[in-house]
Amino acid sequence: MFRNILVHIPSERPVRPVIDVAVALTIARRSHLDAISAGYESMTAAGMIVDGGGAAVAAVMGAEQERAQERADAAIAVFEIEAKLAKIAYGTRTLVAIPAEAGQTISALARLYDMTIVLQPEYSRASYDNEIPQQILFNSGGPMLMVPYIHKGPLDAHHVGIAWDGSRLAARALHDAMPFLMGAKAVTVIAINEQAGEASSDQIVAHLGRRGIPARAQQLITDHSDIQSAILSIAAESNIGLLVMGGYGHSRLHERILGGVTRSMFDCMTVPVLMSH
């Protein structure tokens, strides 16, 4: 379980948060870790193929691809130093592509792994790396561990919080997180605005208890616009080191759009979050 892990190493953003978490988790789980980094070709340069022609365009495109490859190689080199020092089993891969193609390639690759680790987007800093987590969440078919860009050090999964609303996506995330839950010292099932139903937070606590997982339920009522902040407040007050939640979205013009709470978590998160779609 989590024996085959993929980590996306950003080529345009700080790499330390995801490298620290991925390497430490690989050591703890005795896993194999593969790292991938993409160097992005600018859309402007790619468009010159259509609008222009000749040797000048070929030279510009060649230089653009070379710079993109250098960025990806530099990111992977930082990872490889840490992987060698940790003496883990690992592999590396780089690619050069326009942003949309990079997201598709990495998402398809992620389907081969038990879990994919990514860096939280930082929308205040323009970067194509910001688009990769959403692509992986909706297209990989597996769990995605998103690390806050402010995170330092390894993952602390001694206390795990589960954002529970009784939905299929929440159940999928719960099952995907089972390796973490089995090793946790405490689990808090967080239910916001819970309504009566077959899959209540109390029933989830009982279900986890039958598996020997020490869990408790915490229920509260809040405005819909405050759900994400309420979850993070509970995480801070209870010293939760890992959150588990479903990754919501809806299709609009054949594009995946993040749901409200999921979008808020992408925008602002204080602890790593395991998401499943």
XYZ file of C-alpha atoms in Angstrom:
277
model
C 0.000 0.000 0.000
C 1.567 3.247 -1.220
C 4.511 1.142 -2.402
C 4.661 2.893 -5.776
C 4.637 6.707 -5.485
C 4.952 9.511 -8.034
C 5.982 13.060 -7.176
C 5.655 16.059 -9.483
C 8.686 18.331 -9.077
C 7.847 21.911 -10.152
C 10.271 23.508 -12.589
C 9.136 27.081 -11.934
C 8.463 27.019 -8.181
C 10.184 25.948 -4.937
C 10.724 22.188 -4.839
C 11.709 21.608 -1.205
C 8.195 21.010 0.270
C 7.303 18.128 -2.065
C 10.782 16.617 -2.047
C 10.942 16.533 1.757
C 7.506 14.929 2.058
C 8.001 12.461 -0.809
C 11.424 11.222 0.281
C 10.464 10.847 3.955
C 7.237 9.047 3.041
C 9.150 6.708 0.733
C 11.541 5.827 3.542
C 8.708 5.230 6.015
C 6.705 3.094 3.586
C 9.719 1.325 2.055
C 8.335 2.392 -1.293
C 9.624 3.121 -4.773
C 9.510 6.811 -5.706
C 9.480 8.188 -9.234
C 9.853 11.918 -9.895
C 8.750 13.837 -12.976
C 9.335 17.455 -13.912
C 8.047 19.368 -16.920
C 9.695 22.265 -18.684
C 7.037 24.383 -20.315
C 7.193 25.813 -23.809
C 5.499 29.202 -23.963
C 2.269 29.355 -25.912
C 3.622 32.362 -27.825
C 6.615 30.442 -29.109
C 4.493 27.421 -29.972
C 2.107 29.664 -31.911
C 4.934 30.816 -34.163
C 4.831 27.447 -35.874
C 1.403 28.344 -37.195
C 1.992 32.035 -37.885
C 5.558 31.964 -39.147
C 8.013 29.715 -40.873
C 11.574 29.214 -41.926
C 14.884 28.954 -40.158
C 14.261 31.899 -37.810
C 11.181 30.264 -36.293
C 13.006 26.938 -35.980
C 15.831 28.665 -34.121
C 13.442 30.386 -31.708
C 11.619 27.128 -31.032
C 14.866 25.267 -30.528
C 16.082 27.822 -27.983
C 12.731 27.765 -26.188
C 12.781 23.977 -25.902
C 16.365 24.032 -24.669
C 15.514 26.500 -21.895
C 12.479 24.426 -20.906
C 14.609 21.278 -20.751
C 17.178 23.072 -18.578
C 14.480 24.094 -16.097
C 13.157 20.540 -15.841
C 16.664 19.095 -15.505
C 17.544 21.565 -12.742
C 14.437 20.628 -10.740
C 15.071 16.900 -11.102
C 18.722 17.368 -10.119
C 17.680 18.774 -6.732
C 15.400 15.783 -6.171
C 18.068 13.310 -7.219
C 20.574 14.666 -4.699
C 18.094 14.088 -1.860
C 17.039 10.679 -3.167
C 20.645 9.473 -3.314
C 21.387 10.781 0.180
C 18.315 8.946 1.493
C 19.323 5.756 -0.368
C 15.788 5.133 -1.612
C 14.685 3.288 -4.750
C 13.784 5.963 -7.266
C 13.489 6.920 -10.917
C 13.366 10.246 -12.749
C 11.822 11.617 -15.905
C 11.678 15.023 -17.562
C 9.568 16.280 -20.424
C 9.216 19.425 -22.494
C 5.720 20.371 -23.625
C 3.161 23.112 -23.794
C 1.200 23.337 -20.481
C -1.930 21.448 -21.592
C 0.095 18.546 -22.976
C 2.280 18.421 -19.862
C -0.784 18.101 -17.632
C -2.223 15.323 -19.782
C 1.043 13.385 -19.827
C 1.646 13.608 -16.083
C -1.981 12.703 -15.296
C -1.795 9.629 -17.529
C 1.480 8.588 -15.904
C -0.049 9.031 -12.432
C -2.579 6.266 -13.223
C 0.220 3.735 -12.753
C 0.924 4.757 -9.144
C -0.658 4.216 -5.733
C -0.453 7.940 -4.964
C 0.821 11.157 -6.540
C 2.398 13.978 -4.524
C 2.053 17.565 -5.761
C 2.697 21.101 -4.546
C -0.245 23.346 -3.677
C -0.801 26.002 -6.362
C 0.261 29.539 -5.552
C -1.975 31.648 -7.743
C -0.309 34.908 -6.726
C 2.734 33.671 -8.668
C 2.066 33.012 -12.335
C 3.305 29.522 -13.196
C 2.141 26.656 -15.367
C 3.066 24.399 -12.436
C -0.079 25.710 -10.722
C -2.257 23.833 -13.228
C -0.794 20.363 -12.702
C -2.539 19.435 -9.387
C -6.023 20.013 -10.787
C -5.187 17.935 -13.856
C -3.938 15.066 -11.704
C -6.885 15.244 -9.293
C -9.500 14.868 -12.022
C -7.670 12.668 -14.515
C -5.348 10.293 -12.655
C -7.990 8.062 -11.069
C -6.054 7.812 -7.804
C -5.322 9.706 -4.594
C -3.332 12.941 -4.714
C -1.377 14.235 -1.733
C -1.149 18.021 -2.005
C 1.576 19.678 0.082
C 1.215 23.335 1.119
C 3.871 25.563 -0.424
C 4.608 26.820 3.091
C 5.197 23.288 4.416
C 8.542 22.327 5.906
C 9.865 18.875 6.715
C 8.269 15.424 6.384
C 4.587 14.518 6.587
C 3.192 14.165 10.116
C 0.301 11.704 9.868
C -0.006 10.832 13.570
C -3.355 12.664 13.726
C -5.489 12.449 10.590
C -8.627 14.489 9.944
C -11.339 13.242 7.581
C -13.668 15.823 6.022
C -16.838 13.752 5.906
C -20.139 14.550 4.199
C -21.379 11.044 3.437
C -20.788 11.409 -0.307
C -19.225 8.951 -2.733
C -16.167 11.169 -3.101
C -15.662 11.359 0.655
C -15.927 7.572 0.846
C -13.400 7.188 -1.965
C -10.951 9.469 -0.147
C -11.508 7.562 3.103
C -10.665 4.239 1.477
C -7.674 5.691 -0.391
C -6.311 7.057 2.894
C -6.583 3.741 4.746
C -2.777 3.165 4.873
C -2.432 6.470 6.729
C -5.423 5.771 8.970
C -4.093 2.346 9.961
C -0.877 3.950 11.186
C -2.419 7.007 12.866
C -2.515 7.479 16.634
C -5.720 9.519 16.361
C -8.376 10.166 13.705
C -10.989 12.924 13.772
C -14.020 12.642 11.478
C -15.047 16.238 10.754
C -18.708 16.621 9.807
C -19.925 20.084 8.791
C -23.673 20.732 8.633
C -24.349 16.988 8.817
C -27.836 15.763 7.989
C -29.396 12.464 8.991
C -28.430 9.672 6.641
C -27.130 6.160 6.278
C -23.460 7.178 6.309
C -23.156 9.468 9.311
C -19.925 10.530 10.961
C -20.775 8.429 14.030
C -21.193 5.369 11.832
C -17.835 6.046 10.192
C -16.237 6.211 13.643
C -17.766 2.816 14.472
C -16.602 1.415 11.131
C -13.042 2.586 11.756
C -13.160 1.255 15.304
C -13.849 -2.247 13.996
C -10.573 -1.959 12.122
C -8.727 -0.931 15.251
C -8.451 2.705 14.216
C -8.943 5.163 17.124
C -11.436 7.708 15.791
C -13.866 10.312 17.099
C -16.454 12.501 15.394
C -16.567 16.273 15.592
C -19.724 17.885 14.242
C -20.471 21.565 13.817
C -22.787 23.925 11.967
C -21.504 26.824 9.898
C -22.324 28.872 6.805
C -21.462 27.170 3.537
C -18.939 29.905 2.738
C -17.072 29.137 5.986
C -16.753 25.341 5.607
C -13.140 25.347 4.466
C -12.017 27.742 7.187
C -13.898 25.670 9.786
C -12.078 22.514 8.687
C -8.709 24.258 8.898
C -9.580 25.699 12.322
C -10.330 22.218 13.654
C -7.078 20.970 12.119
C -5.124 23.693 13.905
C -6.887 23.272 17.249
C -6.491 19.470 17.214
C -2.940 19.412 15.837
C -4.033 17.448 12.773
C -1.109 16.814 10.418
C -3.007 15.359 7.447
C -6.481 16.065 6.071
C -8.437 13.622 3.911
C -11.247 14.838 1.652
C -13.003 14.263 -1.640
C -11.977 16.478 -4.527
C -15.093 18.039 -5.997
C -15.640 19.544 -9.399
C -18.120 19.851 -12.227
C -17.799 19.875 -15.990
C -18.224 23.157 -17.833
C -17.518 23.362 -21.574
C -15.569 20.087 -21.268
C -13.228 21.619 -18.679
C -12.977 20.499 -15.076
C -13.838 23.264 -12.630
C -13.114 22.908 -8.917
C -16.039 22.897 -6.511
C -16.334 25.595 -3.837
C -14.738 23.907 -0.810
C -12.130 22.161 -2.967
C -11.218 25.449 -4.648
C -10.900 27.124 -1.256
C -8.564 24.358 -0.095
C -6.449 24.760 -3.230
C -6.251 28.481 -2.485
C -5.517 28.248 1.234
C -4.272 25.202 3.112
C -2.151 24.842 6.224
C -1.548 21.066 6.325
C -1.099 18.441 3.589
C -4.373 17.168 2.113
C -5.031 13.775 0.561
C -7.709 14.266 -2.113
C -9.534 11.743 -4.277
C -11.970 12.302 -7.112
